[in-house]
Tab-separated table of C-alpha atoms in Angstrom:
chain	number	residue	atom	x	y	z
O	649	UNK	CA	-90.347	7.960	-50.940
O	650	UNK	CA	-88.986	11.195	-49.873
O	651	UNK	CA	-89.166	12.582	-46.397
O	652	UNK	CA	-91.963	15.003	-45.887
O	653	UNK	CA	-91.334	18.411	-46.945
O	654	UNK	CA	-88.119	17.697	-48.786
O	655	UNK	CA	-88.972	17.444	-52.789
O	656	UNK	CA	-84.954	16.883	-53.323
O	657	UNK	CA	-84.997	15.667	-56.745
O	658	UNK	CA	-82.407	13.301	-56.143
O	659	UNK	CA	-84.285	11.204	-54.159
O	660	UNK	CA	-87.504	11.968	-55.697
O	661	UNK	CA	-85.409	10.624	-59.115
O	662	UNK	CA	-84.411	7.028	-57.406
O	663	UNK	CA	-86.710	3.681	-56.668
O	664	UNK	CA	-87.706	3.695	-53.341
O	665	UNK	CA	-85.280	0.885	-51.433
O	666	UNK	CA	-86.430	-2.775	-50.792
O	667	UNK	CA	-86.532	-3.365	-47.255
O	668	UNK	CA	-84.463	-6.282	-46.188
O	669	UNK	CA	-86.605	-9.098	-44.697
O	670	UNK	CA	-85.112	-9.576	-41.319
O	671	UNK	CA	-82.665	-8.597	-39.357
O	672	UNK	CA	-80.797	-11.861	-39.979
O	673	UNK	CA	-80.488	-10.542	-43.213
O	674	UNK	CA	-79.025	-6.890	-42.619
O	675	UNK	CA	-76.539	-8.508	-39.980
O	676	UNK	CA	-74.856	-10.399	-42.608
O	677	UNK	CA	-75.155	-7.698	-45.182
O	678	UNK	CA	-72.989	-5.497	-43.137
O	679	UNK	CA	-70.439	-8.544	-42.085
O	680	UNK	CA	-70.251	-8.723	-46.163
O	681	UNK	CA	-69.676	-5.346	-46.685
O	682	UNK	CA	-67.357	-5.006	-43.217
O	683	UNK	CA	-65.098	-7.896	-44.933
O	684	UNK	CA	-64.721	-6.630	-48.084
O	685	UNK	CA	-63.403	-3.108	-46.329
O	686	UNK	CA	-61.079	-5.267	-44.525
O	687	UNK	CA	-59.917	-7.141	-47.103
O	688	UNK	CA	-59.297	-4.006	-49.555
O	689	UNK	CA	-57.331	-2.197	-46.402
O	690	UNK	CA	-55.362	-5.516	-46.146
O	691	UNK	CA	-54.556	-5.606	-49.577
O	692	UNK	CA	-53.497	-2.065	-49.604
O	693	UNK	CA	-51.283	-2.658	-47.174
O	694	UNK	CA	-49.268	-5.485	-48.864
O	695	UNK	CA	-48.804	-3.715	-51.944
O	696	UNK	CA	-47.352	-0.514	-50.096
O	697	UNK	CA	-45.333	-3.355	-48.075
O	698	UNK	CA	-43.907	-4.600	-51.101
O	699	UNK	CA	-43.344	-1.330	-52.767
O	700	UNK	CA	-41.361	-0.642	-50.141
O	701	UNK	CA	-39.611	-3.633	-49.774
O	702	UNK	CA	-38.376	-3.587	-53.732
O	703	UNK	CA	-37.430	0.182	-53.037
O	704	UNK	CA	-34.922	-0.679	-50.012
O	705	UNK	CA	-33.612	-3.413	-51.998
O	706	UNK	CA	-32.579	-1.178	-54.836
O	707	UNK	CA	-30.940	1.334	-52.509
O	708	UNK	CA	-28.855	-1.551	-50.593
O	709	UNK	CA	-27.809	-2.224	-54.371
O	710	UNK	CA	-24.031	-0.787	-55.208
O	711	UNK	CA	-23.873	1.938	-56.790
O	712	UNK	CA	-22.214	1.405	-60.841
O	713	UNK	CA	-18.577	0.661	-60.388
O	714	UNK	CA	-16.260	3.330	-61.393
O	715	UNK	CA	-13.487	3.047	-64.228
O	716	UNK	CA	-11.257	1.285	-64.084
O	717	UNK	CA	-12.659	-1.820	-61.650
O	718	UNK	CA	-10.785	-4.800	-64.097
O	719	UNK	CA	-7.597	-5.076	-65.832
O	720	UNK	CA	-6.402	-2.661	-68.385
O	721	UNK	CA	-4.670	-4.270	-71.186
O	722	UNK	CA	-2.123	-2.670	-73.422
O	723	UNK	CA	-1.814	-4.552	-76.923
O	724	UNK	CA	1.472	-4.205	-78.714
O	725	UNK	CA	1.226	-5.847	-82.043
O	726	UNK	CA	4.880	-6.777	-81.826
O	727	UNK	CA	6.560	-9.424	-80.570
O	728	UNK	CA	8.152	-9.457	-76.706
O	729	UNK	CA	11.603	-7.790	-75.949
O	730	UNK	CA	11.543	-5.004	-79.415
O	731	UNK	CA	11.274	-1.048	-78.270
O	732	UNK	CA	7.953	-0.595	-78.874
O	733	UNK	CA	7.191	-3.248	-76.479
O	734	UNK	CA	9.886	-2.285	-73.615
O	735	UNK	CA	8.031	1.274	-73.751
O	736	UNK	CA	4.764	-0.092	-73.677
O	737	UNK	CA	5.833	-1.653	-70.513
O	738	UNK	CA	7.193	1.221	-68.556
O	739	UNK	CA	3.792	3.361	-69.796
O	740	UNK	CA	1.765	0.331	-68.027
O	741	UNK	CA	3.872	0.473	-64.891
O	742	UNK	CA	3.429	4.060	-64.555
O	743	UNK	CA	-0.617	4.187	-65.627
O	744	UNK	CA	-0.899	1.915	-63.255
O	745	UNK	CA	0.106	3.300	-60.439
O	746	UNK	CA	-1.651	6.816	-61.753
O	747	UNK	CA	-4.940	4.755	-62.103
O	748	UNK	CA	-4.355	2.626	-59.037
O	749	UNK	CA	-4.892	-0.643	-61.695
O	750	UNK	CA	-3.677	-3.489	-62.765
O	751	UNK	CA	-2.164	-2.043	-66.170
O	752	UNK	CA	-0.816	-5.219	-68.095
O	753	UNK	CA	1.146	-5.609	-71.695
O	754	UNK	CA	-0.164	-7.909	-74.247
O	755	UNK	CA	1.503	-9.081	-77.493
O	756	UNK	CA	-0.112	-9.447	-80.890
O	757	UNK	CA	2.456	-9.780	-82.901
O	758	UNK	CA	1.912	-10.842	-86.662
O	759	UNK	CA	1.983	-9.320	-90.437
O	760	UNK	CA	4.073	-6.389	-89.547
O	761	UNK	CA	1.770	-5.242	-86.494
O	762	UNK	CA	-1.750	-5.522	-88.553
O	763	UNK	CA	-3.022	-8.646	-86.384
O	764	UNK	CA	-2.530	-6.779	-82.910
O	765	UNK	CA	-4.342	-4.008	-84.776
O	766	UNK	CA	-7.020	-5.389	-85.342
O	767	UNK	CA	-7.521	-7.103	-82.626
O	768	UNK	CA	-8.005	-4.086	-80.705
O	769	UNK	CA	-10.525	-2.058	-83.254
O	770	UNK	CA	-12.771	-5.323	-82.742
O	771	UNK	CA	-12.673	-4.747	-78.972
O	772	UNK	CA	-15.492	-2.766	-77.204
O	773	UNK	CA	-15.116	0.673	-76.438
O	774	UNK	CA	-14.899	0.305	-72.596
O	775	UNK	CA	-11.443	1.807	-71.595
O	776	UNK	CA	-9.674	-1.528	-71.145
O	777	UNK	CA	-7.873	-2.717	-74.269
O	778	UNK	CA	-5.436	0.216	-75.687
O	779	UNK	CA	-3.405	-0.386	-78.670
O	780	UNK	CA	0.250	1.057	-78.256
O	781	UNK	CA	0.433	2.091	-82.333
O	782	UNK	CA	2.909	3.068	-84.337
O	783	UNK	CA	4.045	4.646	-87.780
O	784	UNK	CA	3.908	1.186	-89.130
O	785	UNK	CA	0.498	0.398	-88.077
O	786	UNK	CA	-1.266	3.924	-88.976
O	787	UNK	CA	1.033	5.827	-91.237
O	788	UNK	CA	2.857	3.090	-93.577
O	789	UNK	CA	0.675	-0.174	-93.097
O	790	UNK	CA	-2.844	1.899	-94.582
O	791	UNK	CA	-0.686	2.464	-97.681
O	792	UNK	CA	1.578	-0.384	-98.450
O	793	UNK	CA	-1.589	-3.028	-97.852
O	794	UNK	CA	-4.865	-3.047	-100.204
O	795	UNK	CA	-6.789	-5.426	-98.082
O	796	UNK	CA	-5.971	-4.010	-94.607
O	797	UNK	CA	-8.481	-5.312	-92.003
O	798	UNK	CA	-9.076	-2.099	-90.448
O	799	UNK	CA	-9.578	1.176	-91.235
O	800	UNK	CA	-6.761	3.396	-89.453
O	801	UNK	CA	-8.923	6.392	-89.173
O	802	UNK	CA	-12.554	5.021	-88.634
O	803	UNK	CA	-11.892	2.157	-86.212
O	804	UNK	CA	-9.860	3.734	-83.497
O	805	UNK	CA	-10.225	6.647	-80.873
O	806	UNK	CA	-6.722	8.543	-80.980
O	807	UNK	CA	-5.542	9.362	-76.979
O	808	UNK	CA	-1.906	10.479	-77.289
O	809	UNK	CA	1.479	10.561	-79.076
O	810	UNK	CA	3.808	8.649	-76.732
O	811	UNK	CA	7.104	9.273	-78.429
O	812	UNK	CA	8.934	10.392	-81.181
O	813	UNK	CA	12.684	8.812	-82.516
O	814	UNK	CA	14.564	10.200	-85.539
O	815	UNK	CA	16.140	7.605	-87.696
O	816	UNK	CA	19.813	8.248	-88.467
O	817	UNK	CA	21.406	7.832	-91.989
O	818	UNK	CA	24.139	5.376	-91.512
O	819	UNK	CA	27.169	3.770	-93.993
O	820	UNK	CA	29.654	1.409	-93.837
O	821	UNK	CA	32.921	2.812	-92.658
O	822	UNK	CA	34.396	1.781	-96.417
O	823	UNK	CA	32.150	4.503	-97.975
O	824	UNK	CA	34.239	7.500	-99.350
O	825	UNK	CA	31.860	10.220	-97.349
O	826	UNK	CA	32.263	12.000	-94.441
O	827	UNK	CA	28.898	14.024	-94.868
O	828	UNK	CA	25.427	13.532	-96.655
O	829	UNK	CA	26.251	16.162	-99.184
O	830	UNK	CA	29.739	13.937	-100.046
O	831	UNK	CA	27.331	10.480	-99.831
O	832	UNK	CA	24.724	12.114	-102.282
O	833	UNK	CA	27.373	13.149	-105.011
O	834	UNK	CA	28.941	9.388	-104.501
O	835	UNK	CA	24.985	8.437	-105.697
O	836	UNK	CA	24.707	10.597	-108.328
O	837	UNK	CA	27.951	10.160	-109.753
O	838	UNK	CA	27.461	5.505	-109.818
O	839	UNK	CA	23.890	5.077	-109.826
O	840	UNK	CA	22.886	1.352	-108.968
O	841	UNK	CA	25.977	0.771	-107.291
O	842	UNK	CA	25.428	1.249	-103.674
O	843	UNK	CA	22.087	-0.587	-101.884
O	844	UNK	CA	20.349	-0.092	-98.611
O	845	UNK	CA	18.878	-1.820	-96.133
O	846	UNK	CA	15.587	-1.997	-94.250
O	847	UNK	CA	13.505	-3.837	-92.014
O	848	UNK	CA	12.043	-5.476	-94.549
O	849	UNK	CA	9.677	-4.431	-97.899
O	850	UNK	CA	7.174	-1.363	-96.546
O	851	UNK	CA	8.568	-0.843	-93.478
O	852	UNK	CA	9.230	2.260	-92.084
O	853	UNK	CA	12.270	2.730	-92.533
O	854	UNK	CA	12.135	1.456	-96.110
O	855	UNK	CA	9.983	4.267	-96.836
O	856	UNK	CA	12.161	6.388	-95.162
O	857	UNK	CA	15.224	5.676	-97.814
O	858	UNK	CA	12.550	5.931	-100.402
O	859	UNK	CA	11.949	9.488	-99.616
O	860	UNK	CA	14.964	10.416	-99.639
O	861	UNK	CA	16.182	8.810	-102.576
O	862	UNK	CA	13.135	10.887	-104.164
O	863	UNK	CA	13.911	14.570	-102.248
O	864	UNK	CA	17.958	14.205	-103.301
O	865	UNK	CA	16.783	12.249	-106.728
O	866	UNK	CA	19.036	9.826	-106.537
O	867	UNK	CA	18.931	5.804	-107.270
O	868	UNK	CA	20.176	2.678	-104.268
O	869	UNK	CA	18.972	-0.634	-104.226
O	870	UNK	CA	16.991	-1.897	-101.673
O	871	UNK	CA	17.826	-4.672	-99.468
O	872	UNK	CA	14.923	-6.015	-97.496
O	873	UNK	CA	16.157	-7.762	-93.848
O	874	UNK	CA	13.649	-9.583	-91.545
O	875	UNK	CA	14.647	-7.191	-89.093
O	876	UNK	CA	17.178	-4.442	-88.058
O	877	UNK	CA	19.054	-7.010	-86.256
O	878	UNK	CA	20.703	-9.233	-89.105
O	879	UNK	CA	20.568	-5.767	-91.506
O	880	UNK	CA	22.921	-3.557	-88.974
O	881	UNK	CA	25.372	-7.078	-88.988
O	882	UNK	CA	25.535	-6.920	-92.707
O	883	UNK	CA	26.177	-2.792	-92.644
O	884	UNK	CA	28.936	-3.406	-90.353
O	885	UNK	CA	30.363	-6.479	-92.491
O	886	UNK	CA	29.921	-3.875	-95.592
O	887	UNK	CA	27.723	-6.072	-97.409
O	888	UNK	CA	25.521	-3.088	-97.761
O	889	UNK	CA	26.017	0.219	-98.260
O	890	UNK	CA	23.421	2.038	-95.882
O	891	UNK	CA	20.940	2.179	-93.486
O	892	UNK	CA	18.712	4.220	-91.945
O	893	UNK	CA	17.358	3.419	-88.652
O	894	UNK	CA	16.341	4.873	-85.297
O	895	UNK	CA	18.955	5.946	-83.106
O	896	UNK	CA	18.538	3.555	-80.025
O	897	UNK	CA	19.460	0.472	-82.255
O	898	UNK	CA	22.077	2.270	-84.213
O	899	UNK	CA	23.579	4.445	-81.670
O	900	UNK	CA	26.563	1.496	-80.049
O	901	UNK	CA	27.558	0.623	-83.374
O	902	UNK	CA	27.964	4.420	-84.413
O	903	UNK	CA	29.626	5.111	-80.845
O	904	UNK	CA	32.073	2.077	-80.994
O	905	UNK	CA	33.264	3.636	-84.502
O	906	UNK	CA	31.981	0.293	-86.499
O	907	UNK	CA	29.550	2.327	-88.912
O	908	UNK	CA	29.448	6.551	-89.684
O	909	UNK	CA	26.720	8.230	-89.054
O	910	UNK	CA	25.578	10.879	-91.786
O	911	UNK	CA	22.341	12.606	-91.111
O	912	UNK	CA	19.444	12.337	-88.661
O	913	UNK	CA	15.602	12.589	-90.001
O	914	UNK	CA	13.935	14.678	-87.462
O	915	UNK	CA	13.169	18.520	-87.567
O	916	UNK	CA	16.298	19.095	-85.088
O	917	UNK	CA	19.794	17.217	-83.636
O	918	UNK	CA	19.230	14.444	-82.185
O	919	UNK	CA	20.390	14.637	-78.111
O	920	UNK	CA	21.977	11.232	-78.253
O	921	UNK	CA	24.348	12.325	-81.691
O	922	UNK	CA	24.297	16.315	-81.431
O	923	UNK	CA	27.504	16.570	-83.417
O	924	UNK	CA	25.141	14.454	-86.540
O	925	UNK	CA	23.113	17.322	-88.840
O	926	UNK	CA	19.471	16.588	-89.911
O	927	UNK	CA	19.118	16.130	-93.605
O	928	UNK	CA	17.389	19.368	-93.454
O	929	UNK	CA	20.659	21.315	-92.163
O	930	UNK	CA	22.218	18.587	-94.847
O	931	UNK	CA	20.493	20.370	-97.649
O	932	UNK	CA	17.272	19.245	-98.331
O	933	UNK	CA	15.024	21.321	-96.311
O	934	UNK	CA	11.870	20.017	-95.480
O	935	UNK	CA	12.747	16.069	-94.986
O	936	UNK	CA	11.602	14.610	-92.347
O	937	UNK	CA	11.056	10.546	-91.429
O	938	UNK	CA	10.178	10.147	-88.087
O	939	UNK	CA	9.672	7.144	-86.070
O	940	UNK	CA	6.338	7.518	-83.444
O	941	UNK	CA	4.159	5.688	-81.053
O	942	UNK	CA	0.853	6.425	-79.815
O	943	UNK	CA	-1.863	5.335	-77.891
O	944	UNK	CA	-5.137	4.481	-79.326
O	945	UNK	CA	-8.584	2.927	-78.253
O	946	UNK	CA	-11.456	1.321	-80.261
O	947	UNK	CA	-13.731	3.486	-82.129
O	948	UNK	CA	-16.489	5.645	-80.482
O	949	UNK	CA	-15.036	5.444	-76.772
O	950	UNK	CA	-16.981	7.839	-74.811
O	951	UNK	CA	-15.956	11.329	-74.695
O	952	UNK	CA	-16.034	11.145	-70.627
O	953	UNK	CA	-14.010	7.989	-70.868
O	954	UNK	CA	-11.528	9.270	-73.706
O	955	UNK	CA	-10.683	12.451	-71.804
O	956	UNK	CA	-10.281	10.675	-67.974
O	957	UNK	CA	-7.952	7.513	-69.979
O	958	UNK	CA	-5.778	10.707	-71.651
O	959	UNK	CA	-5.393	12.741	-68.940
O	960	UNK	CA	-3.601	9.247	-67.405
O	961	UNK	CA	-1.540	8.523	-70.197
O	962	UNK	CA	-0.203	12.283	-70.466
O	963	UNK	CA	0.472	12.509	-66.795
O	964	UNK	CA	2.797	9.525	-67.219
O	965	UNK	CA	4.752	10.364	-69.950
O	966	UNK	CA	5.556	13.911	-68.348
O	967	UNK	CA	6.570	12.365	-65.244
O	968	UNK	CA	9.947	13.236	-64.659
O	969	UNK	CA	11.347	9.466	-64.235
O	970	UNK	CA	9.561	8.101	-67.272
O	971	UNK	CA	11.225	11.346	-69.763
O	972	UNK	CA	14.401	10.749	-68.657
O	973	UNK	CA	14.028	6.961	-69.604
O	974	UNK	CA	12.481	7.841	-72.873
O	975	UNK	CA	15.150	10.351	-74.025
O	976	UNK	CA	17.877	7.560	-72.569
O	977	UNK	CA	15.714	5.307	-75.839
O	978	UNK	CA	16.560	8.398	-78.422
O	979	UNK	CA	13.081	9.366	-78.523
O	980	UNK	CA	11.256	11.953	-77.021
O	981	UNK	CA	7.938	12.725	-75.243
O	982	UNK	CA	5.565	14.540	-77.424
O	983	UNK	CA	2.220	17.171	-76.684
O	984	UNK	CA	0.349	15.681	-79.503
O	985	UNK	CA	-2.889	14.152	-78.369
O	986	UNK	CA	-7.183	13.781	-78.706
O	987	UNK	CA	-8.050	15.334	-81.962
O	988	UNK	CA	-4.618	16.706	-82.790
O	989	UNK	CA	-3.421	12.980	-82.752
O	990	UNK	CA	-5.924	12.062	-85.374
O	991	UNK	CA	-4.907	14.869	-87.584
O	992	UNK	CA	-1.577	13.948	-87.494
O	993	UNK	CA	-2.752	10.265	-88.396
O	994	UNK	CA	-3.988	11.706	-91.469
O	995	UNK	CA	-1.602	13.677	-92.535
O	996	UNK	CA	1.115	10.181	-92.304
O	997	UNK	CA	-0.826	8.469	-94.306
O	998	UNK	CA	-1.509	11.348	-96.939
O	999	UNK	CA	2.584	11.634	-96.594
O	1000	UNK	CA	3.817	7.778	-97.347
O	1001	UNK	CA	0.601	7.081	-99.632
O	1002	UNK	CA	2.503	9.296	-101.602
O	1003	UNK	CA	6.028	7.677	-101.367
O	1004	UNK	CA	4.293	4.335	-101.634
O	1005	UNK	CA	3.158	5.747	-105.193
O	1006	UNK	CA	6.203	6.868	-105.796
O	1007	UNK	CA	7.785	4.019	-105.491
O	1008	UNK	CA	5.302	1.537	-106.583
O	1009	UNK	CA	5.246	-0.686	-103.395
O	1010	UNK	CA	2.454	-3.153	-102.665
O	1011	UNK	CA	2.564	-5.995	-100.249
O	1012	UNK	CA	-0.723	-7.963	-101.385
């Protein structure tokens, strides 16, 4: 019922409450109600205890570790002692010490540097494997092989140009030329009867003769050599004709007078053979074969990751210790890197897709 005098039609609206019995009854009513209050609080409590607990425990977590916390390999998919592995080994003692890591050099070597290659375009994207790359590998390799495992362009994150090394036009001391011009009229005058050599069928500097022969449109045979080794023996013997090949390798034959050097393939005099013309100051303008390294990492590196691992690797090479020991190779340090890098990529493989053509050359 509702109070006297009130008429609130709440109450009015509601069942009149059953009285409870006794007062036995009402004590334990409220001890049940009491409880359950207690209980709830208690309950509370634990989860805000816990919440708190797991909260802590996340912020006494370490924070993500900062690249690079592991060892940074560089893969050169040559084999141990060549030049591109002795500069590959100087970059990872200097990046190193940049980075404060353990930098370290790994060889790949196989199929004329494709297996290296590879390796490192199946390799995740994390800043630790690097391929040291070459002309071979993304400029000749894309065009001389139909069934190349990896895609030069697509499957790789260009960093930087390390280097650059003209080759140098070399001939037996028996051949009746003093100059390129002299050599070239020798050529056109017996075709077919002088030969060169190379590093074997497709390499670089097998493509380099081809150009040429194509720019001065003359005719050699080609000699293929499982290396630059056994080939520079046999130009010295004068069981071939010429060479061309970078200057480190052919410089101390050309110095102790034991082959002549001719022309150089790069845009300007070499500093190691200044008194030696280009083939451009020769007569054919335009010519130009160089040898190059580069740095590359597996496909879709992050941009953060790609900038902070270039910024290294161009610090290093411009340190003043590490371009005096590249020009001491014959090559020398170059600005190219990022984007520009994989431009230049491009335009290699447009370039000796073309001589390839040319000269109908096909290794599978």
């Amino acid at each position: 019922m509702c109070p006297p005098g009130l008429g609130c039609s709440r109450c009015c609206s509601e069942p009149e409450a059953t009285p409870l019995r006794s007062d036995i009854h009402d004590r334990a009513a409220r001890k049940f109600y009491q409880q359950g209050e207690v209980m709830n609080a208690a309950f509370i409590r634990s989860c805000c205890l816990a919440f708190g607990a797991a909260a802590l425990a996340a912020a006494a977590l370490p924070a993500r570790a900062e690249w690079p916390d592991k060892v940074i390999r560089i893969v050169v998919p040559f084999a141990a002692g060549g030049s591109t592995d002795l500069i590959a080994r100087k970059i990872a003692e200097g990046l190193g010490q940049r980075l404060s890591a353990n930098v370290i050099v790994e060889n790949r070597p196989g199929a004329g540097g494709t297996v290296g290659t590879e390796y490192v375009a199946r390799q995740p994207a994390d800043g630790y494997t690097i391929l040291m790359g070459s002309v071979s590998t993304h400029g000749s390799a894309p065009c001389v092989y139909t069934k190349l495992p990896y895609d030069a362009l697509k499957d790789f994150t260009p960093l930087t140009v390390v280097a650059t090394i003209p080759n140098v036009m070399s001939v037996n001391k028996s051949v009746p030329a003093s100059n390129l011009r002299e050599f070239v009229a020798l050529l056109k005058k017996e075709p077919e009867k002088y030969s060169f050599a190379s590093n074997g069928q497709g390499t670089s500097n097998h493509l380099a003769a081809e150009l040429f022969k194509s720019t001065a449109g003359v005719s050699m045979v080609h000699v293929p050599y499982r290396g630059s080794g056994p080939a520079l023996i046999d130009l010295v013997g004068g069981q071939i004709n010429m060479m061309m090949d970078v200057v480190m390798t052919s410089y101390p034959y050309i110095k102790d007078g034991k082959i002549k050097a001719l022309a150089v393939t790069s845009p300007q005099r070499s500093p190691m053979l200044p008194d030696v013309p280009t083939v451009a100051e020769s007569g054919y303008p335009g010519y130009e074969a160089m040898v190059w390294f580069g740095m590359l990492a597996p496909a879709k590196l992050p941009e953060p990751l790609r900038a902070k691992l270039t910024d290294a690797l161009v610090q290093t090479l411009h340190a003043p210790a590490m371009k005096t020991y590249l020009e001491q190779q014959g090559a020398q340090v170059s600005d190219v890197a990022g984007p520009a890098f994989g431009t230049m990529i491009k335009s290699e493989i447009d370039k000796w897709c073309g001589v390839v053509k040319q000269a109908g050359i096909k290794l599978d």
